[in-house]
Coordinates of C-alpha atoms in Angstrom, one line a residue:
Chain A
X1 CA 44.1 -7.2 -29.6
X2 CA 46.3 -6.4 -26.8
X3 CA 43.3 -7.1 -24.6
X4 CA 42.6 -10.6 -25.8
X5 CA 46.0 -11.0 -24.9
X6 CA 45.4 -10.0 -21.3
X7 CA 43.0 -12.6 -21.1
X8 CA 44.7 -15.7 -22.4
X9 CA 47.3 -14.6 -19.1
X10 CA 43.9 -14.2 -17.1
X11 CA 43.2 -17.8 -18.3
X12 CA 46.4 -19.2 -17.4
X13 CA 46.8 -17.3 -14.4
X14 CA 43.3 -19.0 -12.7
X15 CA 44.0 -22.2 -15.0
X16 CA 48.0 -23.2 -13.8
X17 CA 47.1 -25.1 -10.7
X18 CA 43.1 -25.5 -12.0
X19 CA 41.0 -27.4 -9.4
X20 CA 43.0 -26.7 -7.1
X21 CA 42.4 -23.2 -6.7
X22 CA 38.9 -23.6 -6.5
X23 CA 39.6 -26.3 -3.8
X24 CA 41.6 -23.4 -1.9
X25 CA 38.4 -20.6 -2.9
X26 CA 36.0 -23.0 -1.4
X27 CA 38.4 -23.5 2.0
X28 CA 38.2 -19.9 2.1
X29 CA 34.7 -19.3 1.2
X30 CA 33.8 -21.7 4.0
X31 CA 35.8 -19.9 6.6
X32 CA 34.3 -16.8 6.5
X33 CA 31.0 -18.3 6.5
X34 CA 31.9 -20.2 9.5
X35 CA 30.0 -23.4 8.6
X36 CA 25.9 -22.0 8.3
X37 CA 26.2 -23.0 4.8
X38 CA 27.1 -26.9 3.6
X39 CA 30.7 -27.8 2.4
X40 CA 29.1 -29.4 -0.8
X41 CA 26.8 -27.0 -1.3
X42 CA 29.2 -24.0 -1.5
X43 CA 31.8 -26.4 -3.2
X44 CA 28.9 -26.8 -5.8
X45 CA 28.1 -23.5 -6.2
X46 CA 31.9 -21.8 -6.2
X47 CA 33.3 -25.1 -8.8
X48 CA 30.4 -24.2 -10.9
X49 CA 31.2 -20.1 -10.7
X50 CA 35.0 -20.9 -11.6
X51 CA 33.8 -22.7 -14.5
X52 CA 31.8 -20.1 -15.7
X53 CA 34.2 -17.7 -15.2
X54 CA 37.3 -19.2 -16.5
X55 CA 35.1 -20.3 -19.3
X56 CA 34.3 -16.4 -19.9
X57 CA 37.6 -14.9 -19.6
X58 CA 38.5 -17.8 -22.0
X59 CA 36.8 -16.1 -24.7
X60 CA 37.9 -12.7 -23.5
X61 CA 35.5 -11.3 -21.6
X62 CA 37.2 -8.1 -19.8
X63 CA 34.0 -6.7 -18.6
X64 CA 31.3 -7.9 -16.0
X65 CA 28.6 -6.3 -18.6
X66 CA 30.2 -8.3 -21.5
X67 CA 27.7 -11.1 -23.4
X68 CA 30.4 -13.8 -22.2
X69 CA 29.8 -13.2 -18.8
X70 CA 26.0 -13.7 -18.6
X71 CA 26.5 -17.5 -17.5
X72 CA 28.8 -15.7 -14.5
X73 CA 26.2 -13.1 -14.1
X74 CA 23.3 -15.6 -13.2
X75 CA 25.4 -17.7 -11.1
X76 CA 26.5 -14.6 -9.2
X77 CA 22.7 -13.4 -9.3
X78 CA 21.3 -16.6 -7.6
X79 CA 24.5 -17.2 -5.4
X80 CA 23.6 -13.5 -3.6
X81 CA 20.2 -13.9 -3.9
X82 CA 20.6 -17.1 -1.4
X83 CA 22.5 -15.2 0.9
X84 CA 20.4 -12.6 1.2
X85 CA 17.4 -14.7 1.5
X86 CA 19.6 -16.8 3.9
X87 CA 19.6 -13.7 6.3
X88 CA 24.0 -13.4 5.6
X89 CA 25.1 -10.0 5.7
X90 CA 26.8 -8.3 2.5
X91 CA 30.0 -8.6 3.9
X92 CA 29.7 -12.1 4.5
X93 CA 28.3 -12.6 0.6
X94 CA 30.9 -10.3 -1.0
X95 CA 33.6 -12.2 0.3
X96 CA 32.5 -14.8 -1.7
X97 CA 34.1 -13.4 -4.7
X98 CA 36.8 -11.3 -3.3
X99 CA 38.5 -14.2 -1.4
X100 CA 38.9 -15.6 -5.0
X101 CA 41.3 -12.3 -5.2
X102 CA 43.2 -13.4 -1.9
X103 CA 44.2 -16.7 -3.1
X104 CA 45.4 -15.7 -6.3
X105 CA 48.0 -13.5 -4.0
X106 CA 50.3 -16.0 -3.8
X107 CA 50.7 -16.2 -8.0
X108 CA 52.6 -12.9 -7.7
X109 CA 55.4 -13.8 -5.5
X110 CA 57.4 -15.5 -8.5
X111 CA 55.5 -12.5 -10.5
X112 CA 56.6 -11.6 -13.7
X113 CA 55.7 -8.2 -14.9
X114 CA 53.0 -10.1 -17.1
X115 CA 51.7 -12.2 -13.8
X116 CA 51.2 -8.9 -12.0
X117 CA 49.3 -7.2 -15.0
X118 CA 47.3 -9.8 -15.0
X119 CA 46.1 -9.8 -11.6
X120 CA 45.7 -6.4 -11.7
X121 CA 43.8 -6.8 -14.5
X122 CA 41.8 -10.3 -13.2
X123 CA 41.6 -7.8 -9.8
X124 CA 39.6 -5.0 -11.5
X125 CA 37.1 -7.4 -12.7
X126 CA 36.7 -9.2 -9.6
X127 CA 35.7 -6.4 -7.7
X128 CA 33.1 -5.3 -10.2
X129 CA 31.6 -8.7 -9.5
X130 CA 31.8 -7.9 -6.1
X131 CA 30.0 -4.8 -7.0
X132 CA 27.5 -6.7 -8.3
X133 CA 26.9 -9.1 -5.5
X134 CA 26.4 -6.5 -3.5
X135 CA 23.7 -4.7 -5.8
X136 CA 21.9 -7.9 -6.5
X137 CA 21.7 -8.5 -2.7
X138 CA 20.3 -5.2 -2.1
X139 CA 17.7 -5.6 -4.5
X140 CA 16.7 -9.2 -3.3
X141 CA 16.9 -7.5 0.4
X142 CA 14.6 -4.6 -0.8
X143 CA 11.9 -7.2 -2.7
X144 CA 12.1 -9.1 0.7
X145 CA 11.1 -6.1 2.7
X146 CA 8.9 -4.8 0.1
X147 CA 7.1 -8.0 0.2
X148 CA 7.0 -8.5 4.4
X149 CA 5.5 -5.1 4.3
X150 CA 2.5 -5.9 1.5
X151 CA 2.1 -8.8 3.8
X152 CA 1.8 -6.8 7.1
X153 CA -0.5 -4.5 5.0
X154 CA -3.2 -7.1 4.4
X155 CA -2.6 -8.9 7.9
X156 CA -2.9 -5.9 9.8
X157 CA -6.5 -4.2 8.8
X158 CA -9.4 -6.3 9.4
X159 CA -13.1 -4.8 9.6
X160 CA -15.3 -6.6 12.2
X161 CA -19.2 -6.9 12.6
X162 CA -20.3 -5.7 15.8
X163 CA -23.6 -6.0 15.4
X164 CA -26.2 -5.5 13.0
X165 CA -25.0 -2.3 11.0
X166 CA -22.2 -1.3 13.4
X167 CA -18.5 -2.5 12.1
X168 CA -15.2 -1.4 14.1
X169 CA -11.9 -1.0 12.6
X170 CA -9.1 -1.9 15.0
X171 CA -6.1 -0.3 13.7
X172 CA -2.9 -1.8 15.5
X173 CA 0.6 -0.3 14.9
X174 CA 1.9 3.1 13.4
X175 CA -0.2 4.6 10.9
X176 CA 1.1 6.4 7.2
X177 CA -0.5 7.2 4.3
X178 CA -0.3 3.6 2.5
X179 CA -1.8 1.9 5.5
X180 CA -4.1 4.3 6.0
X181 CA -5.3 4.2 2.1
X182 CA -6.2 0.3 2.8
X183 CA -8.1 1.0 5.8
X184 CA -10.6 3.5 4.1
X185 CA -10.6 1.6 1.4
X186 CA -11.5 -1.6 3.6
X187 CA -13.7 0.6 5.8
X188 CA -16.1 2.0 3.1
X189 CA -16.1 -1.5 1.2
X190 CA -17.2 -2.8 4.3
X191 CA -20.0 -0.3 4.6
X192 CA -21.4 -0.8 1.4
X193 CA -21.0 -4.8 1.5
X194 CA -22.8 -5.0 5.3
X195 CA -25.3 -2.6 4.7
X196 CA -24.0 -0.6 8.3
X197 CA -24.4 3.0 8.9
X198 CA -22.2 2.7 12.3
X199 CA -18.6 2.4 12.0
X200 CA -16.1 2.4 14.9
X201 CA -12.5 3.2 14.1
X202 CA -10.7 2.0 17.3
X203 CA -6.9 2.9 17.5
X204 CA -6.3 1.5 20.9
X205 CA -3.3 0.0 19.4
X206 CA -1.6 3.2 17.6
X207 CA 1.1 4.1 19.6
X208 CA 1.2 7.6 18.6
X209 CA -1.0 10.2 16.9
X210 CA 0.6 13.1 14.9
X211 CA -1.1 15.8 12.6
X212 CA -0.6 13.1 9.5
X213 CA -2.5 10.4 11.1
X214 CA -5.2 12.8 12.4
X215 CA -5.5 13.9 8.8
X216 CA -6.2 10.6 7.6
X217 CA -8.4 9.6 10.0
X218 CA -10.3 12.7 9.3
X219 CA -10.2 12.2 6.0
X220 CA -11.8 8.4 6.3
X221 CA -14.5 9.7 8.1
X222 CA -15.8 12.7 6.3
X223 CA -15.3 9.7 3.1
X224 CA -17.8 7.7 5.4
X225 CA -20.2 10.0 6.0
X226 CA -20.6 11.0 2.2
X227 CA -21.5 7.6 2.2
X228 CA -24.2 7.9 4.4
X229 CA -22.6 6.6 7.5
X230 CA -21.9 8.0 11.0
X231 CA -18.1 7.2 12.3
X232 CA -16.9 7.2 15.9
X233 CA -13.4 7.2 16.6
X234 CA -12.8 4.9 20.1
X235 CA -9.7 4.1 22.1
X236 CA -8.1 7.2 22.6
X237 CA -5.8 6.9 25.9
X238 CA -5.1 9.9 28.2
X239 CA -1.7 10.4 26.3
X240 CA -2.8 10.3 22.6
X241 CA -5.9 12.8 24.0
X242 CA -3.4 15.3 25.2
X243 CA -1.0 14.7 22.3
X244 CA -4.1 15.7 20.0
X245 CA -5.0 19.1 22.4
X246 CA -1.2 19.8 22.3
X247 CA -0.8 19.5 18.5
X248 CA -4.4 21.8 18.1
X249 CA -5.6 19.2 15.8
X250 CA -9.8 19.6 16.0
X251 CA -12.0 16.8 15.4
X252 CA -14.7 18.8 14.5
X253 CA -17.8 17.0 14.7
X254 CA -16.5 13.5 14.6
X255 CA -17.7 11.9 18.4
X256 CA -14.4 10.7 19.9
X257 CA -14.9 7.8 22.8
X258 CA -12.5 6.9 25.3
X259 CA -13.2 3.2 25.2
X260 CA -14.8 0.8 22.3
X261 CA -17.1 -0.4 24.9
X262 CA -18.4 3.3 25.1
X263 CA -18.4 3.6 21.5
X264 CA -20.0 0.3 20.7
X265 CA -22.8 1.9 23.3
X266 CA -23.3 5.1 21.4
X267 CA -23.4 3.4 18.0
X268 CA -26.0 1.2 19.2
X269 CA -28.2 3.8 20.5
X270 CA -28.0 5.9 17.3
X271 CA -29.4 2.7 15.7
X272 CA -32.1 2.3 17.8
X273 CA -31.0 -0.5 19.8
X274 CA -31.6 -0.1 23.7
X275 CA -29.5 -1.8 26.0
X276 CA -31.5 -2.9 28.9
X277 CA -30.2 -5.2 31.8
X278 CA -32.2 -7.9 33.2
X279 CA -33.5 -7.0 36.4
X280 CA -31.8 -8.7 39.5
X281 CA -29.1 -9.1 37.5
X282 CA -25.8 -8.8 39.2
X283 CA -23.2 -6.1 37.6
Chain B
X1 CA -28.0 17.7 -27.5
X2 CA -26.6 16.0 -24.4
X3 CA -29.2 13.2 -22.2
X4 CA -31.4 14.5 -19.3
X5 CA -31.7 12.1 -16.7
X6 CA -35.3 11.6 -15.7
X7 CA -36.5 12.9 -12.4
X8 CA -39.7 10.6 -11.3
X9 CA -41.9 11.3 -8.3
X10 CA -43.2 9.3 -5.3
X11 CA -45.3 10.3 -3.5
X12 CA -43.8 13.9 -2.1
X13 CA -40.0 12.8 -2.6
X14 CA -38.5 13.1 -6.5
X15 CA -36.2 10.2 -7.2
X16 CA -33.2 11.2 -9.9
X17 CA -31.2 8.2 -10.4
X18 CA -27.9 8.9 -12.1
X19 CA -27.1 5.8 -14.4
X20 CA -24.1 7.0 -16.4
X21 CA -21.1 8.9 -15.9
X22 CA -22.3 12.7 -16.0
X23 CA -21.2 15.4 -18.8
X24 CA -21.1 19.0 -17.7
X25 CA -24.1 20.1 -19.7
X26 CA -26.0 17.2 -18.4
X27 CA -25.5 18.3 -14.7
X28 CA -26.5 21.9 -15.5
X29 CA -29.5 20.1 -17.2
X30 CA -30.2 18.1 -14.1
X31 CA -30.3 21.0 -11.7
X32 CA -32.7 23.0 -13.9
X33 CA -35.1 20.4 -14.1
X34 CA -34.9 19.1 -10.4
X35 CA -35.7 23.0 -9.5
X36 CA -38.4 23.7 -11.6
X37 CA -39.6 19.6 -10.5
X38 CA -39.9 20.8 -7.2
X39 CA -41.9 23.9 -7.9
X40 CA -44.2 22.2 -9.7
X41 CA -44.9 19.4 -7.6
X42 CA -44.3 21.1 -4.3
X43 CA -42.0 17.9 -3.4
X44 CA -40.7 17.8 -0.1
X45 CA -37.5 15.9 -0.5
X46 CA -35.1 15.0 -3.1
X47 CA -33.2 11.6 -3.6
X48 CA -30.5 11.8 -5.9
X49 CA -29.3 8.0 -6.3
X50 CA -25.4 7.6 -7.8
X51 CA -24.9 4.2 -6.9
X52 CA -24.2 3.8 -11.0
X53 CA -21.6 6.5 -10.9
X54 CA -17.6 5.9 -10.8
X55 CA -16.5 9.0 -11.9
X56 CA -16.6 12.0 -10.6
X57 CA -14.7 15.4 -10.6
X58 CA -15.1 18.4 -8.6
X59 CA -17.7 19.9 -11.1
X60 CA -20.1 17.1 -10.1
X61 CA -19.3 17.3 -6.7
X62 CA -20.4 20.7 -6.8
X63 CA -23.1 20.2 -8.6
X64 CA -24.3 17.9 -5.7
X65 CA -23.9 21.2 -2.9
X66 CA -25.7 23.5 -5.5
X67 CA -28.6 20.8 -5.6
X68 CA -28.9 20.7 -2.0
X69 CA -28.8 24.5 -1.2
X70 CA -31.3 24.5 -4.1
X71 CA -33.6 22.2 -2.7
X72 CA -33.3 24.1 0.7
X73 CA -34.1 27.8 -0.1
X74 CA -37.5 25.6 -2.1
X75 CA -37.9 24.1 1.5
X76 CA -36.9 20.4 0.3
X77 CA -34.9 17.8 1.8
X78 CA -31.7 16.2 -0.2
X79 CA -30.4 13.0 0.2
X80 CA -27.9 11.7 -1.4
X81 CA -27.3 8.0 -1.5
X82 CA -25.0 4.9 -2.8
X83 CA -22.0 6.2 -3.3
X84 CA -19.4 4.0 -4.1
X85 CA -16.1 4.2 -1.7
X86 CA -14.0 5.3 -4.5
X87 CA -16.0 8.2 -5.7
X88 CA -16.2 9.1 -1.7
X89 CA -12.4 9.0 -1.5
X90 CA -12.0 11.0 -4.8
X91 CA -14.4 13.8 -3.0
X92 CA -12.3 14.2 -0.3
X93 CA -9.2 14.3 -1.9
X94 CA -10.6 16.8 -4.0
X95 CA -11.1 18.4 -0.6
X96 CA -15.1 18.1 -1.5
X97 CA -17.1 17.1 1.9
X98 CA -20.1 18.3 0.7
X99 CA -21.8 20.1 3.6
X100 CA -25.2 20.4 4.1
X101 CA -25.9 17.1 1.9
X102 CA -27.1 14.9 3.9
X103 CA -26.0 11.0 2.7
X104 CA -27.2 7.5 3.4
X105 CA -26.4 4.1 2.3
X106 CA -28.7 3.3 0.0
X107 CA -31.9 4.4 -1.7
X108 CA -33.9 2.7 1.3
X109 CA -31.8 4.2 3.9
X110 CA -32.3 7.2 2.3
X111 CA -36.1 7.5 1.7
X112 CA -36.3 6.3 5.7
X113 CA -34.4 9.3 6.1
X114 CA -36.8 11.9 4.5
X115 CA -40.0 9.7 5.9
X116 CA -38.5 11.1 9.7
X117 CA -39.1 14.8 10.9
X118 CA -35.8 17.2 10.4
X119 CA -33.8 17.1 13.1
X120 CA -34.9 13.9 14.6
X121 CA -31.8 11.7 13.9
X122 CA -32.1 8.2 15.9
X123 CA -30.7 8.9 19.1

């Protein structure tokens, strides 16, 4: 019982000059944030929070986990997961509820012993909804990435015809294990779908070629040649080749090319097709 | 008693097409049969077609070396052809690359294959 009690004081702590307070939260708020988000939208969104909250300590909620504070809970959830979509830094969303704490300050300079227990009490609480500002904006920062990465995933692997039965992968960027599963995936897909028995992987755009990439490379091709197809591995510059001697990785029997051009020519001779220029033609 | 996939000839070549997911038994049943096959017909290549097959452990991908070595010491030629990507990435994470098999694309691929003298790859 003696903690219901502590609530009715939180109540009438945050209740005694009512709107007000919010009025002052908002001023706050809107300070730190130095304008990027609308007075009337924050107003909206911290009234509504104060509600909520007063609401919940109202019927003695002394815990951020308690039932009463679920309405609190969502508001918080979709106020930080704004801001993180918004691009605001934690900081800038925890301060949100933890200015609430520096405006209540000036409640304790008539303080009675009860005022101050209260705050203390009102503080402790605050700061585990700060707590869980910051862990909801985490999350929503980690779906974010999670998400821009799936989308660099897809963007960043396409399989191109070359000619009949020769494709070409041109892998851009820095290869790991999840990028490389899509490519062979993609790769062989492509094989079977096109019919080719040429395939080109060209990593002209890989910055930077360690054992692990080797590895998978390696391990796409051997996957294409089970499948009945020959592979050819193009773009290697004059750094990556002496990266790969340096390392002692060995591409054994997998026909590395300098250029695609020179690849493109190889894969079309091993199909059959000659390359023959017109005579007189200029070069 | 487990199912024997059929082994059918054309012409010098013996076709085994592989329409289900293999058993153990069944794959020691297969490589009887193809053996004594190309005794008795004197065949001088062997297509084994999984395009039907998604699953595969290192048994069967075994089974597919033994076939080929098989086939070689009886002076045949083995092609394997249309397998799926998935089964081709399961093979190599098994750490299976199945040397000596030759592969193609599909069954045509792989009978043009045979049809050309060893050692005559398109160049």
């Amino acid at each position: 019982m003696v903690e219901r009690d502590d609530a009715v004081d939180l109540m009438g702590l945050l209740s005694v000059e009512g709107q007000d307070l919010a009025a002052s939260w908002v001023s706050e708020v809107s300070g730190s944030l130095k304008g990027r988000i609308g007075r009337a939208e924050l107003d909206r969104e911290l009234r509504e929070l104060y509600d909520a909250l007063v609401e919940a300590l109202g019927q003695g909620a002394v815990d951020v986990h308690a039932e009463q504070m679920s309405e609190v809970r969502a508001l918080l959830t979709e106020l930080s997961r704004n801001r993180a979509r918004q691009g605001f830094s934690p900081s800038e969303t925890a301060i949100s509820v933890f200015a609430l704490k520096r405006i209540l300050e000036p409640a304790l300079r008539d303080g009675s012993a009860e005022n101050v227990r209260a705050y203390l009490l009102l503080g402790r609480i605050l700061d585990e909804l700060g707590l869980f500002t910051i862990e909801t904006y985490t999350r929503t920062r980690d779906e974010l990435i999670t998400a821009q990465a799936e989308q660099l995933l897809e963007l960043s692997t396409p399989v191109v015809r070359l000619w009949d039965g020769v494709i070409a992968v041109p892998l851009v960027g820095t290869l790991d294990s999840a990028r490389t599963q899509v490519v062979m995936e993609k790769l062989l897909q492509a094989l079977v779908d096109t019919g080719s028995e040429q395939a080109i992987i060209d990593i002209t755009g890989v910055p930077a070629v360690d054992t692990q990439v080797a590895q998978h490379l390696l391990k796409t091709i051997v996957a294409a040649k089970l499948m009945g197809a020959e592979c050819t591995v193009s773009g290697i510059s004059p750094q990556i080749a002496q990266t790969i001697v340096a390392l002692g990785i060995e591409f054994d029997g997998i026909v590395t090319k300098a250029s695609l051009a020179d690849a493109l020519k190889l894969a079309l001779r091993r199909s059959g097709v000659d390359l023959v220029a017109q005579q007189g033609a200029l070069r | 008693m487990s199912e024997r996939i059929p082994v059918l000839r054309i012409g010098d070549v013996l076709l085994v097409s592989v329409q289900f997911d293999l058993e153990d038994q069944t794959v020691l049943n297969l490589q009887e049969d193809l053996a004594e096959q190309i005794v008795a017909t004197s065949a001088s290549g062997v297509v084994i077609d999984i395009s039907a097959l998604e699953i595969v452990d290192s048994f069967v991908g075994r089974m597919l070396s033994t076939v080929a070595a098989v086939s070689r010491v009886l002076d045949a030629r083995t092609v394997v052809v249309g397998m799926r990507p998935a089964v081709a990435i399961t093979l190599v994470e098994l750490g299976l690359s199945l040397g000596g098999v030759s592969t193609a694309l599909d069954l045509e691929k792989g009978l043009a294959k045979l049809g050309r003298p060893v050692g005559s790859a398109p160049r």
